[in-house]
Amino acid sequence: MTEIDKFIGKSGESEAAKAITPQELVRKYSQDVLGLCIAHTKNFHDSEDIMQNVFIKAISKLETLNETSRARAWLMQIARRMCIDYHRNRPAKAEQISENIESPSNENSKQISRLHEAISKLSEEYREPITLYYLNGQNCPSIAKTLEISQETVRTRLVRARLQLHKILSEDK
């Protein structure tokens, strides 16, 4: 067997063709990772930092990814763990500095702002699925794989999250 035959393997497809490049990883999944980080931290700038660290870690461990079809779930798991570390390592007395960024005065942006505030009031158990479903545009099977829960649990959490959001938004009127 020649070196080329070893490289191509039985499937006729080269190992290089199967592997995902770091550029593809970032291009395909950066928005998903950022959305998850924002859902956890509620801070865009911290989320960007965490996202960068996720990709640094993922790229350094890319050879451990056996199935490229699981790249997204693998990245999301790294992101979830880094978000947990972020909360664990924050100083206890650190105060959240809310950024007062001027927003357009139109009614639509006010509603969006209220909705994001309401989402941030949800527990993590409900915030993650609702963020992944509506803000990242994932479907239930994809969310189930990312969160490592059943599809039925995803659906249940989405229903409960919607009910809680309705209650929160009704109280704010």
CSV table of C-alpha atoms in Angstrom, one decimal:
chain,number,residue,atom,x,y,z
A,1,MET,CA,0.0,0.0,0.0
A,2,THR,CA,1.4,3.4,-1.0
A,3,GLU,CA,1.5,6.5,1.1
A,4,ILE,CA,-1.3,8.0,-1.0
A,5,ASP,CA,-3.5,4.9,-0.4
A,6,LYS,CA,-2.9,5.2,3.3
A,7,PHE,CA,-3.8,8.9,3.2
A,8,ILE,CA,-6.9,8.4,1.1
A,9,GLY,CA,-8.1,5.5,3.1
A,10,LYS,CA,-10.9,3.1,2.4
A,11,SER,CA,-13.7,5.7,1.7
A,12,GLY,CA,-11.7,7.3,-1.1
A,13,GLU,CA,-12.0,10.6,0.6
A,14,SER,CA,-8.8,12.1,2.0
A,15,GLU,CA,-8.5,12.9,5.8
A,16,ALA,CA,-7.8,16.5,4.9
A,17,ALA,CA,-11.1,16.7,3.0
A,18,LYS,CA,-13.0,15.4,6.1
A,19,ALA,CA,-11.2,17.7,8.6
A,20,ILE,CA,-12.7,21.1,9.4
A,21,THR,CA,-10.3,24.1,9.2
A,22,PRO,CA,-10.1,26.7,12.0
A,23,GLN,CA,-11.3,29.3,9.6
A,24,GLU,CA,-14.4,27.2,8.8
A,25,LEU,CA,-15.0,26.6,12.5
A,26,VAL,CA,-15.0,30.4,13.2
A,27,ARG,CA,-17.0,31.3,10.1
A,28,LYS,CA,-19.7,28.7,10.6
A,29,TYR,CA,-20.2,28.8,14.4
A,30,SER,CA,-19.1,32.2,15.8
A,31,GLN,CA,-22.6,33.6,15.9
A,32,ASP,CA,-23.9,30.5,17.7
A,33,VAL,CA,-21.2,30.7,20.3
A,34,LEU,CA,-21.6,34.4,20.8
A,35,GLY,CA,-25.4,34.0,21.3
A,36,LEU,CA,-24.8,31.3,23.9
A,37,CYS,CA,-22.2,33.5,25.7
A,38,ILE,CA,-24.6,36.5,25.7
A,39,ALA,CA,-27.3,34.4,27.1
A,40,HIS,CA,-25.0,33.4,30.0
A,41,THR,CA,-23.2,36.6,30.7
A,42,LYS,CA,-25.8,39.2,29.7
A,43,ASN,CA,-22.8,41.4,28.7
A,44,PHE,CA,-21.8,41.7,25.1
A,45,HIS,CA,-18.1,42.6,25.7
A,46,ASP,CA,-17.5,39.8,28.2
A,47,SER,CA,-19.3,37.5,25.7
A,48,GLU,CA,-16.9,38.5,22.9
A,49,ASP,CA,-13.9,37.7,25.2
A,50,ILE,CA,-15.3,34.3,26.1
A,51,MET,CA,-16.1,33.6,22.5
A,52,GLN,CA,-12.5,34.3,21.5
A,53,ASN,CA,-11.2,32.1,24.3
A,54,VAL,CA,-13.6,29.3,23.1
A,55,PHE,CA,-12.2,29.4,19.6
A,56,ILE,CA,-8.6,29.6,20.9
A,57,LYS,CA,-9.2,26.5,23.0
A,58,ALA,CA,-11.1,24.7,20.2
A,59,ILE,CA,-8.5,25.4,17.6
A,60,SER,CA,-5.7,24.1,19.9
A,61,LYS,CA,-7.7,20.9,20.6
A,62,LEU,CA,-9.1,20.5,17.0
A,63,GLU,CA,-7.3,17.2,16.5
A,64,THR,CA,-9.5,15.7,19.3
A,65,LEU,CA,-12.6,16.3,17.3
A,66,ASN,CA,-13.3,12.9,15.7
A,67,GLU,CA,-16.6,13.7,13.9
A,68,THR,CA,-16.8,17.1,12.0
A,69,SER,CA,-20.6,16.7,12.1
A,70,ARG,CA,-20.4,17.2,15.9
A,71,ALA,CA,-18.3,20.4,15.6
A,72,ARG,CA,-21.1,22.7,16.6
A,73,ALA,CA,-22.2,20.7,19.6
A,74,TRP,CA,-18.5,20.3,20.6
A,75,LEU,CA,-18.0,24.1,20.4
A,76,MET,CA,-21.2,24.9,22.3
A,77,GLN,CA,-20.2,22.6,25.1
A,78,ILE,CA,-16.8,24.3,25.3
A,79,ALA,CA,-18.7,27.7,25.4
A,80,ARG,CA,-21.1,26.6,28.1
A,81,ARG,CA,-18.2,25.4,30.3
A,82,MET,CA,-16.3,28.6,29.8
A,83,CYS,CA,-19.4,30.6,30.7
A,84,ILE,CA,-19.7,28.6,33.9
A,85,ASP,CA,-16.0,29.4,34.6
A,86,TYR,CA,-16.6,33.0,33.9
A,87,HIS,CA,-19.3,33.1,36.6
A,88,ARG,CA,-17.2,31.0,39.0
A,89,ASN,CA,-14.1,33.2,38.6
A,90,ARG,CA,-15.8,36.6,38.9
A,91,PRO,CA,-15.0,38.5,42.0
A,92,ALA,CA,-17.9,38.2,44.5
A,93,LYS,CA,-18.1,42.0,45.1
A,94,ALA,CA,-17.8,43.0,41.5
A,95,GLU,CA,-20.7,45.2,40.5
A,96,GLN,CA,-22.2,44.8,37.0
A,97,ILE,CA,-21.7,48.0,35.1
A,98,SER,CA,-24.6,48.6,32.9
A,99,GLU,CA,-23.7,50.4,29.7
A,100,ASN,CA,-26.1,53.2,28.9
A,101,ILE,CA,-25.9,53.1,25.2
A,102,GLU,CA,-28.3,55.4,23.5
A,103,SER,CA,-30.9,53.5,21.7
A,104,PRO,CA,-33.2,54.7,18.9
A,105,SER,CA,-36.4,56.1,20.3
A,106,ASN,CA,-38.7,54.2,18.1
A,107,GLU,CA,-41.3,51.9,19.6
A,108,ASN,CA,-39.8,48.7,18.1
A,109,SER,CA,-36.4,49.1,19.7
A,110,LYS,CA,-38.1,49.7,23.1
A,111,GLN,CA,-40.0,46.5,22.7
A,112,ILE,CA,-36.9,44.6,21.8
A,113,SER,CA,-35.1,46.1,24.8
A,114,ARG,CA,-38.0,45.0,27.1
A,115,LEU,CA,-37.9,41.5,25.6
A,116,HIS,CA,-34.1,41.2,26.2
A,117,GLU,CA,-34.5,42.4,29.7
A,118,ALA,CA,-37.3,39.9,30.3
A,119,ILE,CA,-35.2,37.1,28.8
A,120,SER,CA,-32.4,38.0,31.2
A,121,LYS,CA,-34.8,37.5,34.1
A,122,LEU,CA,-35.4,33.9,33.2
A,123,SER,CA,-33.5,31.2,35.0
A,124,GLU,CA,-30.6,29.7,33.0
A,125,GLU,CA,-32.7,26.5,32.6
A,126,TYR,CA,-35.2,28.4,30.4
A,127,ARG,CA,-33.0,31.2,29.1
A,128,GLU,CA,-30.7,28.9,27.2
A,129,PRO,CA,-33.3,27.1,25.1
A,130,ILE,CA,-35.3,30.3,24.4
A,131,THR,CA,-32.1,32.1,23.3
A,132,LEU,CA,-31.0,29.3,21.1
A,133,TYR,CA,-34.4,28.9,19.6
A,134,TYR,CA,-35.3,32.5,18.9
A,135,LEU,CA,-32.1,34.4,18.8
A,136,ASN,CA,-29.9,31.8,17.2
A,137,GLY,CA,-32.6,30.2,15.0
A,138,GLN,CA,-31.9,26.6,16.1
A,139,ASN,CA,-34.5,23.9,16.0
A,140,CYS,CA,-35.4,21.6,18.9
A,141,PRO,CA,-33.2,18.6,17.8
A,142,SER,CA,-30.2,20.9,17.5
A,143,ILE,CA,-30.9,22.5,20.9
A,144,ALA,CA,-31.3,19.0,22.5
A,145,LYS,CA,-27.9,18.0,21.2
A,146,THR,CA,-26.3,21.2,22.3
A,147,LEU,CA,-27.7,21.1,25.8
A,148,GLU,CA,-27.5,17.3,26.0
A,149,ILE,CA,-31.2,16.9,26.9
A,150,SER,CA,-34.1,15.2,25.2
A,151,GLN,CA,-36.2,17.0,22.5
A,152,GLU,CA,-39.3,16.7,24.7
A,153,THR,CA,-37.4,18.5,27.5
A,154,VAL,CA,-36.5,21.3,25.1
A,155,ARG,CA,-40.1,21.7,24.0
A,156,THR,CA,-41.3,21.7,27.7
A,157,ARG,CA,-38.7,24.3,28.6
A,158,LEU,CA,-39.6,26.5,25.6
A,159,VAL,CA,-43.3,26.4,26.6
A,160,ARG,CA,-42.5,27.2,30.2
A,161,ALA,CA,-40.1,30.0,29.2
A,162,ARG,CA,-42.7,31.5,26.9
A,163,LEU,CA,-45.2,31.5,29.8
A,164,GLN,CA,-42.7,33.1,32.2
A,165,LEU,CA,-41.9,35.7,29.5
A,166,HIS,CA,-45.6,36.5,29.1
A,167,LYS,CA,-46.0,36.9,32.8
A,168,ILE,CA,-42.9,39.2,33.1
A,169,LEU,CA,-43.9,41.3,30.2
A,170,SER,CA,-47.5,41.6,31.4
A,171,GLU,CA,-46.3,42.8,34.8
A,172,ASP,CA,-44.0,45.5,33.2
A,173,LYS,CA,-46.9,47.2,31.4
